[in-house]
PDB file of C-alpha atoms in Angstrom:
ATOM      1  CA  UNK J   1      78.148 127.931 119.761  1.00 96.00           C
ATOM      2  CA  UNK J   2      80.436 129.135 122.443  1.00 97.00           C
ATOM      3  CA  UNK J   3      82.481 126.091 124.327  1.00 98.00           C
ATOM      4  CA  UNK J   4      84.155 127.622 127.257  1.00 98.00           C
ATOM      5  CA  UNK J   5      84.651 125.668 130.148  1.00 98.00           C
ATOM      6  CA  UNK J   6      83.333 122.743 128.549  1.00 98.00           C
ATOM      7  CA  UNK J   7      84.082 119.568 129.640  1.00 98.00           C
ATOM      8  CA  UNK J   8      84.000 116.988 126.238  1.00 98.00           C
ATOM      9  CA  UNK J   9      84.892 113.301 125.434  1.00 98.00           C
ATOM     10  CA  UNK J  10      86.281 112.176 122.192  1.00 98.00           C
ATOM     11  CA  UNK J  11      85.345 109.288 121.034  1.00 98.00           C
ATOM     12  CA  UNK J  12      87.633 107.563 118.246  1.00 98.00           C
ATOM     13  CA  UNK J  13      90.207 105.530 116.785  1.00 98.00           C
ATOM     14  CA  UNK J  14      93.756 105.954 116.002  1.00 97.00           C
ATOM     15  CA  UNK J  15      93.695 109.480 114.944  1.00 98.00           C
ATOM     16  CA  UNK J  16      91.697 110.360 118.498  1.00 98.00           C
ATOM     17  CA  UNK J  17      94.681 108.058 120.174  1.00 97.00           C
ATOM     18  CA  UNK J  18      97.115 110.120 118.105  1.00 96.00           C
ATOM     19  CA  UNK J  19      99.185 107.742 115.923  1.00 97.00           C
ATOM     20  CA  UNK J  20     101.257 109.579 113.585  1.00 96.00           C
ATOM     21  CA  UNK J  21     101.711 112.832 116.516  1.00 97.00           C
ATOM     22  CA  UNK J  22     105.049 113.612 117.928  1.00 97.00           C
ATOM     23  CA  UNK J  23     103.641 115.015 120.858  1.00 94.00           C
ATOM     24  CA  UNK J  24     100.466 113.241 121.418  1.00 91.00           C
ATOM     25  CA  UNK J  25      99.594 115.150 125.047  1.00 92.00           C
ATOM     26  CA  UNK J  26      99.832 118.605 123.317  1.00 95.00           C
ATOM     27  CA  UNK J  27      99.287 117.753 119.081  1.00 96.00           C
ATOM     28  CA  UNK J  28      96.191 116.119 119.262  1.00 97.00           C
ATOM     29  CA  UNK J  29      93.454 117.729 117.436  1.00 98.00           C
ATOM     30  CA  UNK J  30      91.424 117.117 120.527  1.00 98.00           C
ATOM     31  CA  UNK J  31      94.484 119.056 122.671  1.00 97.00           C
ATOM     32  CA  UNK J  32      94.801 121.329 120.131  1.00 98.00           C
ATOM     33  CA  UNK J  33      90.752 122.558 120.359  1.00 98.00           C
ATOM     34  CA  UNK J  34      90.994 122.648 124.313  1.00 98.00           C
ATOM     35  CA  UNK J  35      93.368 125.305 124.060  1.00 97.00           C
ATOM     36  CA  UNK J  36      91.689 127.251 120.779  1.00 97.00           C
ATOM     37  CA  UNK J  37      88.967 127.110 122.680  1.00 98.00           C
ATOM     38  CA  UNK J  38      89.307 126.990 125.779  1.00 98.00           C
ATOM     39  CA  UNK J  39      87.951 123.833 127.358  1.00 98.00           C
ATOM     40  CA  UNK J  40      87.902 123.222 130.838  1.00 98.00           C
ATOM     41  CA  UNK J  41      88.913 119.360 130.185  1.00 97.00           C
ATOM     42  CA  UNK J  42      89.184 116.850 126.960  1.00 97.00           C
ATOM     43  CA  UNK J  43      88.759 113.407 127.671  1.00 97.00           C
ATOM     44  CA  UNK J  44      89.803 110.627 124.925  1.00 94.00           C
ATOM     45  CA  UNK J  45      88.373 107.663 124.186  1.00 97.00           C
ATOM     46  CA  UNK J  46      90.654 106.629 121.162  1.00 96.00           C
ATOM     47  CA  UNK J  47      91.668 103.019 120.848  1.00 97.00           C
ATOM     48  CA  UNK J  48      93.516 102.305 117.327  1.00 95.00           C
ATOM     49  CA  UNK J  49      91.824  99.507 114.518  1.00 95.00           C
ATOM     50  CA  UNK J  50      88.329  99.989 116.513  1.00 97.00           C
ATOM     51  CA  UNK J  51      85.315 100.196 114.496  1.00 97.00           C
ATOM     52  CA  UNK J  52      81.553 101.284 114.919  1.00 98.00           C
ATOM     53  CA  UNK J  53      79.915  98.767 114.665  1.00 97.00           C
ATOM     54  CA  UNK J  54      80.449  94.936 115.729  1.00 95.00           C
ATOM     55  CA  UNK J  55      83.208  92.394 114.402  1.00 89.00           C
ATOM     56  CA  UNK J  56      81.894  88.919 113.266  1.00 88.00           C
ATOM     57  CA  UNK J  57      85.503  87.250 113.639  1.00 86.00           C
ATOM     58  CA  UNK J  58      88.053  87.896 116.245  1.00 83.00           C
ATOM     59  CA  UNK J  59      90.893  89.976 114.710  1.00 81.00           C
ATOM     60  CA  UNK J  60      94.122  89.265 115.400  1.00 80.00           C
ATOM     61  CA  UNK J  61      94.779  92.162 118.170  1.00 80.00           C
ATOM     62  CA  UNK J  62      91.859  91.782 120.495  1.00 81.00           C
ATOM     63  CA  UNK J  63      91.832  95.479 121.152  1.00 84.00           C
ATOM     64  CA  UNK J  64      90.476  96.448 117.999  1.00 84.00           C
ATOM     65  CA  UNK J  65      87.470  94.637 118.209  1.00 87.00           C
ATOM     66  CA  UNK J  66      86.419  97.128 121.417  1.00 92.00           C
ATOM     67  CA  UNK J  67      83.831  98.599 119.262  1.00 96.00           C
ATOM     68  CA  UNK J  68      82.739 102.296 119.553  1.00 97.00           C
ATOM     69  CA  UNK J  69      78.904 100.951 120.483  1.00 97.00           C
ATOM     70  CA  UNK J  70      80.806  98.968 123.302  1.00 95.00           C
ATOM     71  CA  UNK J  71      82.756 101.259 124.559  1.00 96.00           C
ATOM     72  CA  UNK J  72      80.262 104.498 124.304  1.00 97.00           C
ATOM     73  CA  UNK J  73      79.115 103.280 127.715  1.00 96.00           C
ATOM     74  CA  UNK J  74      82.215 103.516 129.839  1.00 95.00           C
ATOM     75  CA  UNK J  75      82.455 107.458 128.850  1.00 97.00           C
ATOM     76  CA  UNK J  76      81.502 109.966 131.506  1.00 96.00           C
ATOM     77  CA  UNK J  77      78.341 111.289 131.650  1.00 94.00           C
ATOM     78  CA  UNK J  78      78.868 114.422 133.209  1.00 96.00           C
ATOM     79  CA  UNK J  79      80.546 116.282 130.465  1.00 98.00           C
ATOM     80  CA  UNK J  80      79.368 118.852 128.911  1.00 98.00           C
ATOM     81  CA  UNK J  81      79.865 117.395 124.935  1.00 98.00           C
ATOM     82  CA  UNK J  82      80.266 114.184 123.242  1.00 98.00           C
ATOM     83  CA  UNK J  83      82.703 114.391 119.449  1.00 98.00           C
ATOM     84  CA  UNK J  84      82.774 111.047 117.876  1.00 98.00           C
ATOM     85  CA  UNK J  85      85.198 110.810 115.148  1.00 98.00           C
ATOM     86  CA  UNK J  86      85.006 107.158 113.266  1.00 98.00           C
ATOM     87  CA  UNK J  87      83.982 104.785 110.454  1.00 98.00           C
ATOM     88  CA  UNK J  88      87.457 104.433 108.185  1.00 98.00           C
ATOM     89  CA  UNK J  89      88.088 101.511 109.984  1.00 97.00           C
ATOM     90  CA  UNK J  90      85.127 100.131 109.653  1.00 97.00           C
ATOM     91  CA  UNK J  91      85.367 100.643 105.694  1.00 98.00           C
ATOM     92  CA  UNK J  92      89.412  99.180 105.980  1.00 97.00           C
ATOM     93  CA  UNK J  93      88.954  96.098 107.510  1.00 94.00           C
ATOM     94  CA  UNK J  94      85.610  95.889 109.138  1.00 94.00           C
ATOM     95  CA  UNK J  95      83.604  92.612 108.551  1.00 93.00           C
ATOM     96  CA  UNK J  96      80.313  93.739 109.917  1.00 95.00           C
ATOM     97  CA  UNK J  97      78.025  94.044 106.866  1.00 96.00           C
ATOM     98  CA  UNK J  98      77.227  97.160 105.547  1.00 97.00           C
ATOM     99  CA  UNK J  99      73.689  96.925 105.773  1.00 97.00           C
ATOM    100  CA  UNK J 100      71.262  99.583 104.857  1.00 97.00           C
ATOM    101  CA  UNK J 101      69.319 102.752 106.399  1.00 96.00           C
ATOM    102  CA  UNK J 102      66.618 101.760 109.088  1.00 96.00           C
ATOM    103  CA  UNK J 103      69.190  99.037 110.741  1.00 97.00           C
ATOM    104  CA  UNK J 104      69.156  99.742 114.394  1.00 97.00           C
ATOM    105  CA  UNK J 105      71.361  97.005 116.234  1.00 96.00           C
ATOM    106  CA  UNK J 106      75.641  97.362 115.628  1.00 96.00           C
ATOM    107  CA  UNK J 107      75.624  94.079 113.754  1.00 96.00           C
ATOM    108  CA  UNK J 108      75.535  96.533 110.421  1.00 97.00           C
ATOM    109  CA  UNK J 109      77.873  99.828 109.954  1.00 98.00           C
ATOM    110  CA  UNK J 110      74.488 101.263 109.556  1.00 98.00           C
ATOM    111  CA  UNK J 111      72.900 100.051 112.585  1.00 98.00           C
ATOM    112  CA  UNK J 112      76.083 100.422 114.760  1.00 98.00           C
ATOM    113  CA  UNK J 113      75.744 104.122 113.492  1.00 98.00           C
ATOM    114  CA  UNK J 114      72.474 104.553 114.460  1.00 98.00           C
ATOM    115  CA  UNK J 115      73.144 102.340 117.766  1.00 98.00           C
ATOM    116  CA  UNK J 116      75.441 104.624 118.891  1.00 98.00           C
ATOM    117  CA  UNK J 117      73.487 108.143 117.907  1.00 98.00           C
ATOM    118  CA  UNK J 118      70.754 106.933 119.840  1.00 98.00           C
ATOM    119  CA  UNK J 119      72.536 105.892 123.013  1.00 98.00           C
ATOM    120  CA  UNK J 120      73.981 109.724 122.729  1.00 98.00           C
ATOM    121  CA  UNK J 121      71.187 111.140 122.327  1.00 97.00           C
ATOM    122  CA  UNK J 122      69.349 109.745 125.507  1.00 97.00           C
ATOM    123  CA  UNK J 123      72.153 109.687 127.298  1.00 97.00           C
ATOM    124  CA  UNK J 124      73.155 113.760 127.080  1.00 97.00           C
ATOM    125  CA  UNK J 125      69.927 114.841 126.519  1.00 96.00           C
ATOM    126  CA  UNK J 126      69.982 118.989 126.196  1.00 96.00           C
ATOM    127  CA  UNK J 127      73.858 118.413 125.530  1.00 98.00           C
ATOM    128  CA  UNK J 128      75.497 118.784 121.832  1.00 98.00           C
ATOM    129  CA  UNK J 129      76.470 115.738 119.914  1.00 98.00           C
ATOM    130  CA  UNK J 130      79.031 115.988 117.353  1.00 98.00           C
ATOM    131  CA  UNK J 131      79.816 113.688 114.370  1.00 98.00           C
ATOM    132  CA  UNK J 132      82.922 114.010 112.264  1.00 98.00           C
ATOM    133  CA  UNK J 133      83.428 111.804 108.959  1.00 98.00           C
ATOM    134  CA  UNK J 134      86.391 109.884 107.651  1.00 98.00           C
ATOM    135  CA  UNK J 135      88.687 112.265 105.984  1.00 98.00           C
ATOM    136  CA  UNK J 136      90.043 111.212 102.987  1.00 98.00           C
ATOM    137  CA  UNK J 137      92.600 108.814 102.525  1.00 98.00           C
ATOM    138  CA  UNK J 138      95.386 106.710 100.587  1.00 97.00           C
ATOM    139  CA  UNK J 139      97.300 103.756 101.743  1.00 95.00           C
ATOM    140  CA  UNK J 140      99.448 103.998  98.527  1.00 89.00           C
ATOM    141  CA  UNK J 141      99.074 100.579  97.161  1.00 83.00           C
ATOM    142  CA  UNK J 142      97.078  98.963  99.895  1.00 89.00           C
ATOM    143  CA  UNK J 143      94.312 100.730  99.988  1.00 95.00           C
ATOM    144  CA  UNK J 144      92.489 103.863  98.013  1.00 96.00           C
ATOM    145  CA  UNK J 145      89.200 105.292  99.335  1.00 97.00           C
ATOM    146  CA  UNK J 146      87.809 106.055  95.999  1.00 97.00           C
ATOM    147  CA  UNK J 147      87.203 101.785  95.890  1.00 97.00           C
ATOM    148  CA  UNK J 148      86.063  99.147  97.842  1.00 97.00           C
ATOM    149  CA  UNK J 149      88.349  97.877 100.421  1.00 96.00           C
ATOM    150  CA  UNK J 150      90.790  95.052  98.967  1.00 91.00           C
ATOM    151  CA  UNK J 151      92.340  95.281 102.800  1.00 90.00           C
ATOM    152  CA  UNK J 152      93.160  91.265 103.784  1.00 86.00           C
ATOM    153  CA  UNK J 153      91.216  91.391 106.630  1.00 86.00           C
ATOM    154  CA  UNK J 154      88.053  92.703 104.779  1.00 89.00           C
ATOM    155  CA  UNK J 155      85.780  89.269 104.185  1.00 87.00           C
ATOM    156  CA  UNK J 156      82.400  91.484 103.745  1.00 91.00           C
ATOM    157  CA  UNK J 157      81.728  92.990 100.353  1.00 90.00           C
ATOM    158  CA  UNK J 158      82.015  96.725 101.404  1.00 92.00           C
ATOM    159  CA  UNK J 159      81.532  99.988  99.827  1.00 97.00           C
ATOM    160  CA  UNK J 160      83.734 103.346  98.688  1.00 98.00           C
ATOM    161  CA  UNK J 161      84.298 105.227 101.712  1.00 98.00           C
ATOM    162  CA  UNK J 162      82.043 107.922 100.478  1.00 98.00           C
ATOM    163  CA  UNK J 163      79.118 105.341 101.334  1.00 98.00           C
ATOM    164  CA  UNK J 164      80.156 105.240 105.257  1.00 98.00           C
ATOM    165  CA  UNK J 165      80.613 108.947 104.826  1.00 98.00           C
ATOM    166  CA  UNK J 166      77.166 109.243 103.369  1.00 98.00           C
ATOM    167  CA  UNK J 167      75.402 106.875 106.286  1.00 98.00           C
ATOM    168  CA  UNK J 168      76.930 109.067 109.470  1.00 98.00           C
ATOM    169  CA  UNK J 169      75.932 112.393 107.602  1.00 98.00           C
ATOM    170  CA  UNK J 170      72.043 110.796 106.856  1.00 98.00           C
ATOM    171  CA  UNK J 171      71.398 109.445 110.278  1.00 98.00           C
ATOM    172  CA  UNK J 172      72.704 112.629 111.816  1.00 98.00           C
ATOM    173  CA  UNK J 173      69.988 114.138 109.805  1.00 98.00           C
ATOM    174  CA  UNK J 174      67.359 111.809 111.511  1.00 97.00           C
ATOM    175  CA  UNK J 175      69.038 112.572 115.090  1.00 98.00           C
ATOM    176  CA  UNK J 176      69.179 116.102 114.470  1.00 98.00           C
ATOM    177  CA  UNK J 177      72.939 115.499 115.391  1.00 98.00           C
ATOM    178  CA  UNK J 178      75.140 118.077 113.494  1.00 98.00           C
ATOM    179  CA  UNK J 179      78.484 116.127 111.391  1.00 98.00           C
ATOM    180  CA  UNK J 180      81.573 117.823 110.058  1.00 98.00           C
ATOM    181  CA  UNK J 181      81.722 116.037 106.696  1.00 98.00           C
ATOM    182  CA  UNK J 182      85.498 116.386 106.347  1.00 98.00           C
ATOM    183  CA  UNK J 183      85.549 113.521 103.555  1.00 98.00           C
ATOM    184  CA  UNK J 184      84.530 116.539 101.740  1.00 98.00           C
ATOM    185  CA  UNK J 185      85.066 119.537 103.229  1.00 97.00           C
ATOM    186  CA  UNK J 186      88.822 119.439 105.427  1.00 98.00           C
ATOM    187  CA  UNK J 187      90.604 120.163 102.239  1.00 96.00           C
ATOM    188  CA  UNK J 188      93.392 117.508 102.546  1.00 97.00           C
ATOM    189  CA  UNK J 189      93.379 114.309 100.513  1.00 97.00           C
ATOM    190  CA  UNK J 190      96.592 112.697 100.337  1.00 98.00           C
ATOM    191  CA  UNK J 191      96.061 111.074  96.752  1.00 97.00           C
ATOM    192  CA  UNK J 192      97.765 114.228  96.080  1.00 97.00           C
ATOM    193  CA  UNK J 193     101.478 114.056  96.726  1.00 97.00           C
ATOM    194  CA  UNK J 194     102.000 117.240  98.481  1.00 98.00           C
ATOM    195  CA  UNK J 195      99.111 116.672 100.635  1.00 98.00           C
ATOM    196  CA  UNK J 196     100.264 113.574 101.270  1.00 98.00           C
ATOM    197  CA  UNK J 197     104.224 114.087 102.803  1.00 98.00           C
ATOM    198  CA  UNK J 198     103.095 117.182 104.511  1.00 98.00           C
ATOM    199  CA  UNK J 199      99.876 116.569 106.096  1.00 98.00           C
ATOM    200  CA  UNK J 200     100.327 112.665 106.922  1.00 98.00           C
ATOM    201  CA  UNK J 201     102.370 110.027 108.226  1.00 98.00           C
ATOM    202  CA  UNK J 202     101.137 107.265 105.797  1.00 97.00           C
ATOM    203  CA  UNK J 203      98.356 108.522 103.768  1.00 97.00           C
ATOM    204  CA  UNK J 204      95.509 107.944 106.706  1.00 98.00           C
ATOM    205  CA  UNK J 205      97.160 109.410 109.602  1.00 98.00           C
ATOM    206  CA  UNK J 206      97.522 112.771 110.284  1.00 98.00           C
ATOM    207  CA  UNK J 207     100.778 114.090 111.673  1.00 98.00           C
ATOM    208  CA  UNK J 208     101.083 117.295 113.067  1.00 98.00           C
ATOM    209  CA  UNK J 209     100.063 120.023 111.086  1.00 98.00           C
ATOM    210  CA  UNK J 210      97.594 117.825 109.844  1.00 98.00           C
ATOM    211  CA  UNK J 211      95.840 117.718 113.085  1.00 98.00           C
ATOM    212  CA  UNK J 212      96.272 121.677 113.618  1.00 98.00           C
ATOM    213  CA  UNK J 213      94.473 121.682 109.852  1.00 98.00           C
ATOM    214  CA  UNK J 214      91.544 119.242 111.667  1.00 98.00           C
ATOM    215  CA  UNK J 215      91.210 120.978 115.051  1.00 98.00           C
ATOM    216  CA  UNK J 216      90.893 124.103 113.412  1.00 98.00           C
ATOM    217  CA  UNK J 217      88.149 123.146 111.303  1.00 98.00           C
ATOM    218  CA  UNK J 218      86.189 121.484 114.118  1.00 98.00           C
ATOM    219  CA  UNK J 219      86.850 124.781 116.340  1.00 98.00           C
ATOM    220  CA  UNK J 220      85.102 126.954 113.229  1.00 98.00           C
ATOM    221  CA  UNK J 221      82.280 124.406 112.892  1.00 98.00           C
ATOM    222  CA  UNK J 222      80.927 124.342 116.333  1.00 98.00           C
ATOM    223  CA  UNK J 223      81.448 127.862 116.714  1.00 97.00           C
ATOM    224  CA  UNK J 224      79.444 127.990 113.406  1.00 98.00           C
ATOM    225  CA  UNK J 225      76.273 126.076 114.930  1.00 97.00           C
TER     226      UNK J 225
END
């Protein structure tokens, strides 16, 4: 698919907001694919700690609870393509249950995942809809992806993240809404040491050349569908 001119919103977390990036108006992944390929306009809707679906319990910085099924309806309409790049927080420190496959409402990861596939879906009709998984990722000692969450602010028996991969890449399926799995397929996982100090600023985060590695991906799979 050719994007020229195209006019997209990102919607995402703290990697969309661009913690970790020394230059976050020009290192971006989402900066970084307007000028690969040539976008007319990028639009970000990245707040950091915000999750998918709904929180139960206030958290401590009222800005992460502004949940991506919240906030999908204060993104413009009018462009051209919708990326939506989430989930690891909901896995870290998310306290909506994980629920199962035919949830609907954002009260579940699941249901917050098909909550906010549907709402695309009706609302750009005849436009593409992009998914992108968690990555993979290592707080050191705080917390490992290959696990359940032992984060202190999880209080909901959660899953490996490869379970919250596994839902987004299912109901895409169902939506016919295309996902870059890049829990599996970016190439970068920073239980590897290497990976780790030259790819990311804590194990989660990507600096720099980490989010050249990501934008570059995303560039070769639209241009792939």
């Amino acid at each position: 698919m050719d994007i020229k001119g195209f006019k997209v919103n990102f919607l995402g977390d703290s990697i969309t907001e661009g913690v970790g990036v020394t230059d976050v108006v020009n290192n971006r992944y989402h900066a970084r694919l307007k000028a690969l390929c040539q976008l007319s306009a990028v639009t970000h809707y990245g707040v950091s700690g915000t999750r998918i679906a709904h929180q139960i319990h206030a958290s401590e910085t009222p800005r992460f609870d502004l949940c991506f099924c919240g906030r999908v309806y204060n993104m413009d309409t009018s462009a051209d393509m919708v990326v939506v790049y989430g989930g690891v927080n909901d896995y870290i420190h998310g306290d909506a249950p994980f629920g199962q496959i035919g949830d609907t409402t954002p009260a579940t990861f699941c249901g917050g995942v098909y909550f906010l596939m549907n709402y695309l879906k009706e609302n750009y009709a005849g436009k593409p809809v992009i998914f992108m998984t968690p990555a993979r990722m290592f707080l050191r000692h705080e917390v490992d992806d290959q696990y359940p969450s032992t984060h202190a602010r999880k209080t909901v028996e959660g899953k490996a993240l490869c379970a919250y991969v596994d839902v987004i890449i299912e109901t895409g399926k169902q939506f016919g809404i295309p996902v870059l799995d890049l829990y599996r397929t970016l190439g970068l996982d920073p239980h590897d040491e290497e990976v780790f100090q030259t790819y990311t600023v804590d194990g989660l985060h990507f600096n720099d050349a980490g989010h050249a590695v990501l934008a570059q991906r995303l560039k070769e799979f639209i241009e792939a569908l």
